[in-house]
Amino acid sequence: MCTLAIDIGGTKVALGLVENGRITERCQFPTPKATSALQFAQQILSHCETWIPYISAVGVSTTGLVSEQGITAINPDTLAFPAPFPLADALKTLTHKPVAMLNDAQAAAWFEYKNLKSPLKNMAFITVSTGVGGGIIINGQLHKGAAGLAGHIGHTSVDMHGPDCGCGQRGCVEVIASGTAIKRASDDVFNPPISNIELFAIAKEEPVADQIIETSAHAIATLCCNLKASLDLEVIVLGGGVGLAAGYIERVRKHIANKPSVFQVSILPAKGDYDACLLGAAFQIKESLWH
Ligand code: BMX
Ligand code: ZN
């Protein structure tokens, strides 16, 4: 069975043709502006027209809160979805295939959980990318909560006097640690502006660059210890463009090692690497068809 996997992030959309858990075709493009759900779906499908005859289902992982009604932004600064945004329905109408949709980090969490080397019961996945997303596994089950919000750990505050977050709160992990936050801090000091990739590349020789990345890693480490305290997780898996950037996990581990031992938790890189959310998109549709 071939699945069309769609991963919608705040910066890019990735598409994959997935067969037996392997990505056989892949493409990506900048996230289109979210106008109407039907238009958005049409734009996405225009990038993979030749794959459509081979697919039997569509799996979507997307940034935002996913409910029966569609997608809602928690932080519209990362991607503003006009409400309601019934993307699954639009994709169903256009492809005539079964469609299942999950939040991007929840989908990756479930995929990563099912691919852990040693079986555990309690785990979280954190993506540090355009935003900071999360997915939580409790007692071997993906925990979505009453309305699907569970795992939006990027919007837990680690500094009540911190900067305003697009979600309406202050000092959220996302507004301090995300790729967007790193870029904002970097633009304040580097003229001409540099990309986050360049920032990571110069961090060894440039203390200002190093400090910006440290601030992000420290906030993520604090989040990990908060999660350990609230959920007693056995492991936390890190993903996303920033989360998987060279040296980032080591920085997070170093900050965790400085916290009281009871709150320390092991950190692993995502097995699905940069495609954890895309593989999660394919994985969850397969599961939803079986159950
Ligand atoms: C935001 C939120 C989450 C998402 C996370 C990571 C929106 C639109 N998104 O916290 O739902 O999981 O970003 O998203 O409110 P990404 O764009 O970085 O992949
Ligand atoms: Zn927030």
PDB file of N, CA and C and ligand atoms in Angstrom, residues 74-75 154-156 164-175, ligand 2:
ATOM      1  N   ILE A  74      -2.419  27.789  17.328  1.00  0.00           N
ATOM      2  CA  ILE A  74      -2.265  28.188  18.735  1.00  0.00           C
ATOM      3  C   ILE A  74      -1.399  29.446  18.762  1.00  0.00           C
ATOM      4  N   ASN A  75      -0.396  29.466  17.899  1.00  0.00           N
ATOM      5  CA  ASN A  75       0.429  30.662  17.720  1.00  0.00           C
ATOM      6  C   ASN A  75       0.340  31.088  16.256  1.00  0.00           C
ATOM      7  N   GLY A 154       5.346  23.772  23.806  1.00  0.00           N
ATOM      8  CA  GLY A 154       6.029  25.010  23.417  1.00  0.00           C
ATOM      9  C   GLY A 154       5.366  26.214  24.047  1.00  0.00           C
ATOM     10  N   HIS A 155       4.122  26.020  24.497  1.00  0.00           N
ATOM     11  CA  HIS A 155       3.372  27.132  25.095  1.00  0.00           C
ATOM     12  C   HIS A 155       3.203  26.951  26.597  1.00  0.00           C
ATOM     13  N   THR A 156       4.203  26.323  27.198  1.00  0.00           N
ATOM     14  CA  THR A 156       4.321  26.385  28.649  1.00  0.00           C
ATOM     15  C   THR A 156       5.355  27.470  28.905  1.00  0.00           C
ATOM     16  N   ASP A 164       6.530  38.474  24.889  1.00  0.00           N
ATOM     17  CA  ASP A 164       5.180  38.028  24.534  1.00  0.00           C
ATOM     18  C   ASP A 164       5.256  36.959  23.452  1.00  0.00           C
ATOM     19  N   CYS A 165       4.443  35.924  23.618  1.00  0.00           N
ATOM     20  CA  CYS A 165       4.356  34.871  22.598  1.00  0.00           C
ATOM     21  C   CYS A 165       3.102  35.133  21.758  1.00  0.00           C
ATOM     22  N   GLY A 166       3.129  34.680  20.510  1.00  0.00           N
ATOM     23  CA  GLY A 166       1.975  34.860  19.623  1.00  0.00           C
ATOM     24  C   GLY A 166       0.723  34.164  20.115  1.00  0.00           C
ATOM     25  N   CYS A 167       0.856  33.244  21.091  1.00  0.00           N
ATOM     26  CA  CYS A 167      -0.317  32.525  21.615  1.00  0.00           C
ATOM     27  C   CYS A 167      -1.071  33.379  22.625  1.00  0.00           C
ATOM     28  N   GLY A 168      -0.470  34.503  23.051  1.00  0.00           N
ATOM     29  CA  GLY A 168      -1.133  35.365  24.028  1.00  0.00           C
ATOM     30  C   GLY A 168      -0.534  35.268  25.427  1.00  0.00           C
ATOM     31  N   GLN A 169       0.383  34.300  25.621  1.00  0.00           N
ATOM     32  CA  GLN A 169       1.025  34.184  26.936  1.00  0.00           C
ATOM     33  C   GLN A 169       2.392  34.872  26.892  1.00  0.00           C
ATOM     34  N   ARG A 170       3.085  34.820  28.023  1.00  0.00           N
ATOM     35  CA  ARG A 170       4.407  35.432  28.139  1.00  0.00           C
ATOM     36  C   ARG A 170       5.471  34.386  28.421  1.00  0.00           C
ATOM     37  N   GLY A 171       6.642  34.580  27.811  1.00  0.00           N
ATOM     38  CA  GLY A 171       7.794  33.759  28.171  1.00  0.00           C
ATOM     39  C   GLY A 171       7.639  32.290  27.845  1.00  0.00           C
ATOM     40  N   CYS A 172       6.820  31.967  26.811  1.00  0.00           N
ATOM     41  CA  CYS A 172       6.683  30.558  26.408  1.00  0.00           C
ATOM     42  C   CYS A 172       8.026  30.019  25.917  1.00  0.00           C
ATOM     43  N   VAL A 173       8.194  28.715  26.044  1.00  0.00           N
ATOM     44  CA  VAL A 173       9.404  28.073  25.521  1.00  0.00           C
ATOM     45  C   VAL A 173       9.575  28.444  24.044  1.00  0.00           C
ATOM     46  N   GLU A 174       8.470  28.462  23.309  1.00  0.00           N
ATOM     47  CA  GLU A 174       8.546  28.718  21.861  1.00  0.00           C
ATOM     48  C   GLU A 174       9.125  30.097  21.535  1.00  0.00           C
ATOM     49  N   VAL A 175       8.746  31.109  22.311  1.00  0.00           N
ATOM     50  CA  VAL A 175       9.184  32.475  21.995  1.00  0.00           C
ATOM     51  C   VAL A 175      10.655  32.682  22.419  1.00  0.00           C
TER      52      VAL A 175
HETATM   53 ZN    ZN B   2       3.032  30.646  23.529  1.00  0.00          ZN
END
